[in-house]
CSV table of C-alpha atoms and ligand atoms in Angstrom, one decimal:
chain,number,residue,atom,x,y,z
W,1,UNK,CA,-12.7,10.5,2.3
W,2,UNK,CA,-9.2,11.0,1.0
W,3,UNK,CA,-9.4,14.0,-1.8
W,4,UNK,CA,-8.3,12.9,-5.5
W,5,UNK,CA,-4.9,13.9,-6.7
W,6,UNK,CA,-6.2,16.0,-9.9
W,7,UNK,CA,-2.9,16.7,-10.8
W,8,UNK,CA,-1.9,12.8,-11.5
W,9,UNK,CA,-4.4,12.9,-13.7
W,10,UNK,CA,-4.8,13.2,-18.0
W,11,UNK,CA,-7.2,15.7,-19.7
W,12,UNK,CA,-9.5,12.6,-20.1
W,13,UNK,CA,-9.8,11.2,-17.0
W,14,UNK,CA,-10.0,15.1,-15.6
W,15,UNK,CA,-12.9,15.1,-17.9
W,16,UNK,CA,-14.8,11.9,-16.4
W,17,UNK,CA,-14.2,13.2,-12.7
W,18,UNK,CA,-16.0,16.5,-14.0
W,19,UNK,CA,-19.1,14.4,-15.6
W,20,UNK,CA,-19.6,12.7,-11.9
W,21,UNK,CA,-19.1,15.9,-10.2
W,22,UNK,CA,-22.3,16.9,-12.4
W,23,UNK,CA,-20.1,19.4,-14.8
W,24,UNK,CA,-19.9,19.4,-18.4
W,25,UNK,CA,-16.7,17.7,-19.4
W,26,UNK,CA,-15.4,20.3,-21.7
W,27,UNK,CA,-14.1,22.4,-17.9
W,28,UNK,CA,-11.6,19.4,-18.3
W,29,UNK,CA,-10.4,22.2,-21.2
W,30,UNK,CA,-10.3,24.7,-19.1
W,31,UNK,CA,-9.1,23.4,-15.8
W,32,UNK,CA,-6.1,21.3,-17.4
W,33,UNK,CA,-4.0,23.7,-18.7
W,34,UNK,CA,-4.1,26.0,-15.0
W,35,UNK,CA,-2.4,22.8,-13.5
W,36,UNK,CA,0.1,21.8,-16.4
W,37,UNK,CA,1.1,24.8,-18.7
W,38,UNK,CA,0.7,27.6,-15.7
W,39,UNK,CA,1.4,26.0,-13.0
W,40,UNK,CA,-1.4,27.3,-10.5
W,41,UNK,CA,-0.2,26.9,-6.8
W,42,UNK,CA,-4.1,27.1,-6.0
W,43,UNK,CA,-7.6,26.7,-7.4
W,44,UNK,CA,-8.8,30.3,-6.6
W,45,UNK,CA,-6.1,31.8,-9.3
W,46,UNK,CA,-8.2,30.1,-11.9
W,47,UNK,CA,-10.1,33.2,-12.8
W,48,UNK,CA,-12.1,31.5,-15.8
W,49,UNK,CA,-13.7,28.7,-13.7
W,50,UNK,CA,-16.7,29.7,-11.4
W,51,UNK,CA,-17.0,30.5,-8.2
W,52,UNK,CA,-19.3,27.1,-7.6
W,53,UNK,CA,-16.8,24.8,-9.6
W,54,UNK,CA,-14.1,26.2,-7.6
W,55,UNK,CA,-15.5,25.2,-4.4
W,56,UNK,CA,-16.6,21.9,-5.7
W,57,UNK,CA,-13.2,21.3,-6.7
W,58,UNK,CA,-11.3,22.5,-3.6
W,59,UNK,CA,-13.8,20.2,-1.3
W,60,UNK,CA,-13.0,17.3,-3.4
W,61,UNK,CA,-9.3,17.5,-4.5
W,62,UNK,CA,-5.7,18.1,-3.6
W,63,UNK,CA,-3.8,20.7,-5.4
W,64,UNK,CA,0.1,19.3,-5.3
W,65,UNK,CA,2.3,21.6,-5.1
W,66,UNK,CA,5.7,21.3,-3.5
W,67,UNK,CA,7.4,23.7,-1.3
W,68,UNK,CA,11.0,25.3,-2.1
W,69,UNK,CA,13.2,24.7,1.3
W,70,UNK,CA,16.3,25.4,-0.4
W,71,UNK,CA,18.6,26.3,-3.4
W,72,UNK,CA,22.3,26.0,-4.0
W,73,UNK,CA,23.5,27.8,-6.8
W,74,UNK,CA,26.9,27.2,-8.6
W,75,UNK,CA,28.7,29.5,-8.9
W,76,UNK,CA,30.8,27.8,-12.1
W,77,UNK,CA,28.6,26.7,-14.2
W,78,UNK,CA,24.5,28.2,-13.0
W,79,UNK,CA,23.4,24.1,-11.7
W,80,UNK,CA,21.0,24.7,-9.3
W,81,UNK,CA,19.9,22.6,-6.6
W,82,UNK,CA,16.6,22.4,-5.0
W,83,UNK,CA,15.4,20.7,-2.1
W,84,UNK,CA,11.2,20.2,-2.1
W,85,UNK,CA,9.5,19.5,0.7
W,86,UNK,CA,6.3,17.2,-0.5
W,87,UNK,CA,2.9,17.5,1.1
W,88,UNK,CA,3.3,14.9,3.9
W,89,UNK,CA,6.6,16.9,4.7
W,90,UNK,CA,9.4,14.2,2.6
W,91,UNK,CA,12.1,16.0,1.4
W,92,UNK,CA,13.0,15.2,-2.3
W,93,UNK,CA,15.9,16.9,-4.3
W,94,UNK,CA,16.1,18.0,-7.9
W,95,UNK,CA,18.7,19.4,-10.2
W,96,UNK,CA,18.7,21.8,-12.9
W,97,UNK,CA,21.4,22.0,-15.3
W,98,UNK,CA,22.1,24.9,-17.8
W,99,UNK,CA,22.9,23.7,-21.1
W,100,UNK,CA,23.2,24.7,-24.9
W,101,UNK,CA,21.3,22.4,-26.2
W,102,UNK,CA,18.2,23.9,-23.8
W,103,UNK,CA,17.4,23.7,-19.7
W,104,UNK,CA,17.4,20.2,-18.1
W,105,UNK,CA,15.9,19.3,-14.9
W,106,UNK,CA,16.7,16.1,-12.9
W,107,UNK,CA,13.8,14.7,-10.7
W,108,UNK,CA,13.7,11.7,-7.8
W,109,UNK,CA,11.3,9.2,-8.2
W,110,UNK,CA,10.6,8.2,-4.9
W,111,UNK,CA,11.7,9.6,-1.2
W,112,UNK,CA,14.7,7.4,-0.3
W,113,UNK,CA,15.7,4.6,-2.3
W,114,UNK,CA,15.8,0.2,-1.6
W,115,UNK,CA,18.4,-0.7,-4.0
W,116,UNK,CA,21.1,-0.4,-1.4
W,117,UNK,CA,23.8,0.7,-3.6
W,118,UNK,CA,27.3,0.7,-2.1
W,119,UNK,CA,28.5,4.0,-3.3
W,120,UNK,CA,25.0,6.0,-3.4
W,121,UNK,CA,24.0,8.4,-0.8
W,122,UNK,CA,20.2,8.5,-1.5
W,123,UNK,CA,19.9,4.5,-0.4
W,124,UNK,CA,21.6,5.1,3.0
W,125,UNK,CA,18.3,5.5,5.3
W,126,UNK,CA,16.1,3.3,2.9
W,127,UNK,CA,12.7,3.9,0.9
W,128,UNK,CA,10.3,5.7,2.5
W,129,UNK,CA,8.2,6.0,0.0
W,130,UNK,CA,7.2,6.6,-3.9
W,131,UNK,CA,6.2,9.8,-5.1
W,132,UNK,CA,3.3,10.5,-7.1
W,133,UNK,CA,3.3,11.7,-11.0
W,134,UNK,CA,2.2,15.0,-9.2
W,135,UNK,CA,5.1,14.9,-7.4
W,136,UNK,CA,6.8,13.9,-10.1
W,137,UNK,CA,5.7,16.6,-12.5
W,138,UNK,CA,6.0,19.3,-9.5
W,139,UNK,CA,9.6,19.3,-9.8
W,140,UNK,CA,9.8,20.3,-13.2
W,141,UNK,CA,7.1,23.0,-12.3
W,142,UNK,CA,8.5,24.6,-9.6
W,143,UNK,CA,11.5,24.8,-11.3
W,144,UNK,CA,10.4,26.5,-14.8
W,145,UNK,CA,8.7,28.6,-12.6
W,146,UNK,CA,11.3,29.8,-10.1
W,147,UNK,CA,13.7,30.1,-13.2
W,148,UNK,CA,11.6,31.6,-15.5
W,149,UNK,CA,12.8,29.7,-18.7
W,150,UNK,CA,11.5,26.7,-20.0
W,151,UNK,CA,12.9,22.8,-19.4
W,152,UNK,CA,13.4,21.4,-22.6
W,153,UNK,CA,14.8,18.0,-21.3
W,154,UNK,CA,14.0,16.3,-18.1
W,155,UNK,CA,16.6,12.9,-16.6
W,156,UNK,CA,14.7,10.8,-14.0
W,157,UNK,CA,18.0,10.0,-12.3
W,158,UNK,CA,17.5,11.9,-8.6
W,159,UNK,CA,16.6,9.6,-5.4
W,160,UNK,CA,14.9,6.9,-6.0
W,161,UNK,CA,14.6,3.7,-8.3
W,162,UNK,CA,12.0,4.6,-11.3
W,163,UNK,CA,11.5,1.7,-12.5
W,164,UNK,CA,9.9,-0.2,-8.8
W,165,UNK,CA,7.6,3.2,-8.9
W,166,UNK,CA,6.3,1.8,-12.3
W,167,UNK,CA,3.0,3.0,-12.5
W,168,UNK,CA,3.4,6.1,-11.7
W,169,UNK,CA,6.7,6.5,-13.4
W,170,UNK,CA,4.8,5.8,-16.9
W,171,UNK,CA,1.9,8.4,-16.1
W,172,UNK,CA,4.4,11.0,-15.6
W,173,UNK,CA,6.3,10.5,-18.9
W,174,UNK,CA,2.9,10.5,-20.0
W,175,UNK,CA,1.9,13.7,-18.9
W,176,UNK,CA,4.5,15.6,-19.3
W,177,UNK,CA,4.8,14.8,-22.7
W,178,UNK,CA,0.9,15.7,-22.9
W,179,UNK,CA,1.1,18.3,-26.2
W,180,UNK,CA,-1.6,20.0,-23.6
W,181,UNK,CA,0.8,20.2,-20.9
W,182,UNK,CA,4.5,20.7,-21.0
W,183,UNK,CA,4.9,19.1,-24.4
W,184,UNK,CA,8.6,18.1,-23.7
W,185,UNK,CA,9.4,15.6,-26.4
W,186,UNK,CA,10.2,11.6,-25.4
W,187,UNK,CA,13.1,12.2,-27.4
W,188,UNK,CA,14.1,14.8,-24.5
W,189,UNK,CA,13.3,12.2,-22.0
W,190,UNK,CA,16.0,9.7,-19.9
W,191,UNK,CA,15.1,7.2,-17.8
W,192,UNK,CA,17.6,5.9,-15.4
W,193,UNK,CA,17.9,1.9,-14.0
W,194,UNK,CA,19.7,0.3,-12.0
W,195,UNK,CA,18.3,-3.1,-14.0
W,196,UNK,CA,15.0,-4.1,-13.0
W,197,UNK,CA,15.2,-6.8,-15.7
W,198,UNK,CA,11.3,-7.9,-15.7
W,199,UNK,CA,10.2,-4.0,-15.7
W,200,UNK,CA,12.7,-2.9,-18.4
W,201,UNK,CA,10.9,-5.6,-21.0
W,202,UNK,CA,7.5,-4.4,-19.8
W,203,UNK,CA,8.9,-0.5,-20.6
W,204,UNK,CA,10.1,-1.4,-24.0
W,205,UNK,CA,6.4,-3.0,-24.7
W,206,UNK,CA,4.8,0.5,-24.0
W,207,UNK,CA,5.8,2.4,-27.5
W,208,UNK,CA,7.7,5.5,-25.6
W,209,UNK,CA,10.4,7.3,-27.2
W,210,UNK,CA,12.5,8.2,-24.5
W,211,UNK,CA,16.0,7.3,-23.4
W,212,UNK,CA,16.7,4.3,-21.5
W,213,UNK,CA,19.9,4.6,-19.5
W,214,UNK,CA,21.7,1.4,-17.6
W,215,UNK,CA,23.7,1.8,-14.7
W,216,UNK,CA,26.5,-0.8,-15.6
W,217,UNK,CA,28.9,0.2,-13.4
W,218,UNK,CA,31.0,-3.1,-13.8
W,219,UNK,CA,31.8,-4.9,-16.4
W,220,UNK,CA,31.5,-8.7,-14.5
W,221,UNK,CA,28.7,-10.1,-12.4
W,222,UNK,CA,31.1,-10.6,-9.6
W,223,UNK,CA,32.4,-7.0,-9.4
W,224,UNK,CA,28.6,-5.9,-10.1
W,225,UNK,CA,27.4,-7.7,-7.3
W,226,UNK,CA,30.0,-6.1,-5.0
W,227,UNK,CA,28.6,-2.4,-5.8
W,228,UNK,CA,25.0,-3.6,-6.9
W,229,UNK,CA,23.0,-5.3,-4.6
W,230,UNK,CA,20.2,-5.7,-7.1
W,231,UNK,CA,22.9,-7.6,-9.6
W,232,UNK,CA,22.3,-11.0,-7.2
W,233,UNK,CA,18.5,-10.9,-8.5
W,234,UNK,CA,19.5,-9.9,-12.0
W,235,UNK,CA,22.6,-10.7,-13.8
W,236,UNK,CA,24.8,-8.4,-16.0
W,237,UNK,CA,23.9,-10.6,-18.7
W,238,UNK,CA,20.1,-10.6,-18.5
W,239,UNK,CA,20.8,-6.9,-18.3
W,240,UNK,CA,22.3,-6.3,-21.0
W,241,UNK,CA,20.0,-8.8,-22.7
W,242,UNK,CA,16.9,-6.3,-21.9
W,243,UNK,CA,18.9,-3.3,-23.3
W,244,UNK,CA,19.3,-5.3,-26.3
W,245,UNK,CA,15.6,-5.9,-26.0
W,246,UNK,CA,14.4,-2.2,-26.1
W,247,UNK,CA,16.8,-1.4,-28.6
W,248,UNK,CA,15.2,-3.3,-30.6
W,249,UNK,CA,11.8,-2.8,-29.9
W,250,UNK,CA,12.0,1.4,-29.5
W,251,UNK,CA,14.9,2.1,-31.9
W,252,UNK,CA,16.2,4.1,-28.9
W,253,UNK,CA,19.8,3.6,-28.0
W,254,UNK,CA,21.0,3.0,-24.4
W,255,UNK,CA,23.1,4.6,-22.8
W,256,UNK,CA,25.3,3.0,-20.1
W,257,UNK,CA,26.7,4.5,-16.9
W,258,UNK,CA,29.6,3.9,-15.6
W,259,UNK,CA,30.6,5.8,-12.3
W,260,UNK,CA,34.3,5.1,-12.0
W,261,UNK,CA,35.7,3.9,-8.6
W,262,UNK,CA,39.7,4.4,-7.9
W,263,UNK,CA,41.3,0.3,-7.6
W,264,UNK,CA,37.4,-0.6,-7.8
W,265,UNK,CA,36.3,-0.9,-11.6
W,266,UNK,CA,38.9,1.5,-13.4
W,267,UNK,CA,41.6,-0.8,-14.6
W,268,UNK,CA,42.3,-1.7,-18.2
W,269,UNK,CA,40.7,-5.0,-17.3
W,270,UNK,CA,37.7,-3.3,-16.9
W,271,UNK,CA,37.5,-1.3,-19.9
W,272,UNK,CA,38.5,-4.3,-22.1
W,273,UNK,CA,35.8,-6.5,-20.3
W,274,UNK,CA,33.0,-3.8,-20.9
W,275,UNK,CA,34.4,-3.4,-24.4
W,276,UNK,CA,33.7,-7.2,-24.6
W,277,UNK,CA,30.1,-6.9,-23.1
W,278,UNK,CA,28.2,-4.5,-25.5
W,279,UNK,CA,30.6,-4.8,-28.2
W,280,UNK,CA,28.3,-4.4,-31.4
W,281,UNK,CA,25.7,-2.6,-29.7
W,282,UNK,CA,24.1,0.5,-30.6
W,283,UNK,CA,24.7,2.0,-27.2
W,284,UNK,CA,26.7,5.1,-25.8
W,285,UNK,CA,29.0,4.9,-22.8
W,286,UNK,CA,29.0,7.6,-19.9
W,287,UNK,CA,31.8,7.5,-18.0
W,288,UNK,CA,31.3,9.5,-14.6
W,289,UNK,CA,33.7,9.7,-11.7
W,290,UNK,CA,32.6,8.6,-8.6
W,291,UNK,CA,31.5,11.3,-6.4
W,292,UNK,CA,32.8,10.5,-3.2
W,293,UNK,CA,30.6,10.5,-0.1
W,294,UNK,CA,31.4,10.8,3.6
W,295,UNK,CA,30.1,7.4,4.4
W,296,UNK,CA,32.1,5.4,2.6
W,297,UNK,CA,35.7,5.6,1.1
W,298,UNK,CA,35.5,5.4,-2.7
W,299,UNK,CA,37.7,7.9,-4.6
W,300,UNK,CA,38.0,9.1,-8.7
W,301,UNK,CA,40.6,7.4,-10.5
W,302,UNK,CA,43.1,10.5,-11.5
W,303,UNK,CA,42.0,11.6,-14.6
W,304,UNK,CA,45.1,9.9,-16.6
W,305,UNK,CA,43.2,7.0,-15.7
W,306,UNK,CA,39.7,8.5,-16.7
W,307,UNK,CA,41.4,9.5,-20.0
W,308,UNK,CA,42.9,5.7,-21.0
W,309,UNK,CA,40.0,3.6,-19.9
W,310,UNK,CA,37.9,5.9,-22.3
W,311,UNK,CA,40.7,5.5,-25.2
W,312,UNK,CA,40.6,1.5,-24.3
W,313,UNK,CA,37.1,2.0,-25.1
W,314,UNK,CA,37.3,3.4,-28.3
W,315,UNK,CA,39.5,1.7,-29.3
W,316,UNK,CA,36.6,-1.3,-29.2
W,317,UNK,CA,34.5,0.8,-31.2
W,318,UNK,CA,32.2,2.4,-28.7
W,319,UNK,CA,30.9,5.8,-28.3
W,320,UNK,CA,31.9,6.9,-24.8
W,321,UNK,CA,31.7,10.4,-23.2
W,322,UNK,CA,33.2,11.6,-20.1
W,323,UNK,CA,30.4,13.5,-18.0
W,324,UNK,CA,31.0,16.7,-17.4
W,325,UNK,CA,30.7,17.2,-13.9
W,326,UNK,CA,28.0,20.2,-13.0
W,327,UNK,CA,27.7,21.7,-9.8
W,328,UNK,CA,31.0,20.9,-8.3
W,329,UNK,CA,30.9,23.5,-5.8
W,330,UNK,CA,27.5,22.5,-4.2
W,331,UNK,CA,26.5,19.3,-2.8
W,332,UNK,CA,27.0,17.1,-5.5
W,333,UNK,CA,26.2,13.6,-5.3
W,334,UNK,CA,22.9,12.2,-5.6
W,335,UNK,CA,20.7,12.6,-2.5
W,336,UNK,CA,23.5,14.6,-0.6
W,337,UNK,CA,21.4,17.6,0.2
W,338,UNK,CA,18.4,16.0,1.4
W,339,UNK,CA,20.9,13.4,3.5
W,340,UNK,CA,22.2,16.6,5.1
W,341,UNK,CA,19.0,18.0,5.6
W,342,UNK,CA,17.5,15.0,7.8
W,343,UNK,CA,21.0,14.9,9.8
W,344,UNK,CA,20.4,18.8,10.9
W,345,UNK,CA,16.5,18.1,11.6
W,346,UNK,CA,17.9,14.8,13.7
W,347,UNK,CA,20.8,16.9,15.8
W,348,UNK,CA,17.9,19.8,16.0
C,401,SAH,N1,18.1,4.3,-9.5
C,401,SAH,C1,18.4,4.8,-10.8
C,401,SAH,C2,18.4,6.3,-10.9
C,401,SAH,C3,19.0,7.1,-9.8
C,401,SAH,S1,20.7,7.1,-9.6
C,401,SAH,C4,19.7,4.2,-11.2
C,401,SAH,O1,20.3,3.4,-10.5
C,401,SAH,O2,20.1,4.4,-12.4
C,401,SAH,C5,21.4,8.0,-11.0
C,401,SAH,C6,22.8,7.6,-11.4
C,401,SAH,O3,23.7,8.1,-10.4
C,401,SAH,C7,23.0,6.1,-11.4
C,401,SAH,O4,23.8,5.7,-12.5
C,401,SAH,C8,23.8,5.9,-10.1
C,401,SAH,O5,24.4,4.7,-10.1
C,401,SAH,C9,24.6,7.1,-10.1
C,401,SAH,N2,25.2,7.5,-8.8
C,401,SAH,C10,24.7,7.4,-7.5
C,401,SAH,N3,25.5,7.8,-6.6
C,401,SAH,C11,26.7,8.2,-7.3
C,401,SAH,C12,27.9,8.7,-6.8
C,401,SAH,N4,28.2,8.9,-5.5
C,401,SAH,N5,28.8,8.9,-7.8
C,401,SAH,C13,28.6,8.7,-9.1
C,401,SAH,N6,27.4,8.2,-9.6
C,401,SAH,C14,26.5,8.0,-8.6
């Protein structure tokens, strides 16, 4: 019989596995905060459980835990890059960023990605498959732990599309908002779509306080398409229809990325044509430029360019920031360093 994943789970349902493993369901107490406040890498360290629960627990359930395979350090700015290997031996890749406002961690969702798009390395081989909210939560984990200082804000904008790993997207914003577990707040929380229309109105229905963040990319449906395979199923407006959705249902505004693409989508055209598209909404506007990657050739606009379409912007009355770029000296772009790492365990 396949063991449970106790890590995926909240005190409550730890609590009703406890009761049919014949224990009283107050362990749930005990056990909980071993997995999600100190991190146990196995069930003997838990010194307050007994020797007979221990076993019971080790016969009948997995223990998550990822394994560190690498780290790249910058040496500008402290980002740190990690590459986990998960249980079954997928590589997933994670980010953590030194900031003022606190320690944020960026996780993937699932191993390999099926959105396909044009100018992202993590979609390249495909999805192999979602991660669970252990995995999930793992990340942030191993991370606070091999730091030693606490993640104060966590983006789900690694590999992977979070919002077609639904279910176990929402238990990990869940649990690791748990005030039992790691307590980060919603409001520390972002979320990052490439537009599942139909799952964005079921996440505005769910009473979260986290950040929703689009990736827009382009401001028409024909240019969107282009870059965006998912765009043909969805179109920009229904898109930015659902943003306008969980604005209004969550009070939470959206934030729009825009990776800008040299002669692609970084003319004043562009930035008057997005200007036009969310004009009046509460929304924010990140502007990041494209980080090039060997398989295909898609360069930054020079940063004059950067500079105007943000003024053009502005000038239409939205809020637009430039994002700082972190970790320039290591493997930047999304899913780089695990691409690189299945090339060298190919050639080997
Ligand atoms: N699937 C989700 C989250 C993962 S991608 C999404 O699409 O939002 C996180 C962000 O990085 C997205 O905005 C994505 O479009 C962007 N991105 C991916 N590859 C990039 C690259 N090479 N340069 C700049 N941004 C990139």
């Amino acid at each position: 019989m396949e063991k449970a994943d106790i890590k995926s789970w909240n005190q409550k349902e730890l609590g009703e596995f406890l009761i049919s493993l014949g224990e009283k369901p107050f362990r749930a107490k005990q056990i909980y905060p071993w997995l999600h406040v100190k991190h146990a890498e196995t069930f003997e360290e838990m010194t307050d459980i007994s020797k007979k629960l221990k076993e019971k627990l080790i016969n009948t359930c997995k223990l998550t835990v990822l394994r560190q395979e690498d780290v790249q350090c910058s040496k500008i700015d402290g980002t740190r890059k990690y590459l986990f290997a998960l249980p079954d031996g997928n590589m997933v890749e994670s980010v953590w960023m030194h900031y003022r406002h606190g320690n944020s961690v960026c996780i993937s969702s699932q191993a390999g990605c099926r959105m396909g798009c044009r100018f992202c390395a993590s979609t390249l081989d495909g999805l192999v498959r979602n991660l669970t909210p252990a995995e999930m939560l793992d990340q942030v984990y191993r991370i606070q732990e091999d730091t030693g200082e606490r993640v104060s804000h966590v983006v789900v904008m690694g590999t992977g599309e979070p919002l077609d790993n639904y279910e176990n997207l929402l238990k990990f914003i869940r649990l690791i908002s748990d005030e039992n577990g790691m307590n980060i707040s919603q409001r520390n929380l972002t979320v990052s779509t490439c537009g599942i229309v139909p799952a964005m109105y079921r996440l505005a229905e769910e009473k979260l306080q986290i950040t929703l963040a689009l990736s827009l990319h382009a401001s028409s449906q024909e240019k969107r398409m282009e870059l965006m395979p998912v765009a043909k199923k969805y179109d920009i407006q229904q898109v930015v229809e659902a943003c306008k959705d969980y604005f209004a249902k969550t009070g939470r505004r959206i934030t729009f990325e825009y990776s800008l693409v040299r002669g692609v989508n970084d003319r004043d055209g562009d930035a008057w044509q997005l200007g036009e598209l969310i004009r009046g909404m509460n929304c924010h506007v990140n502007l990041i430029p494209v980080n090039p990657i060997k398989e295909r050739n898609y360069l930054q606009p020079d940063s004059q360019v950067i500079l105007n379409f943000k003024n053009k912007l502005e000038k239409n009355g939205i809020n637009v920031t430039i994002r700082r770029e972190m970790g320039r000296d290591i493997d930047g772009a999304c899913g780089q360093l695990r691409k690189k790492f299945s090339e060298r365990q190919g050639k080997a």
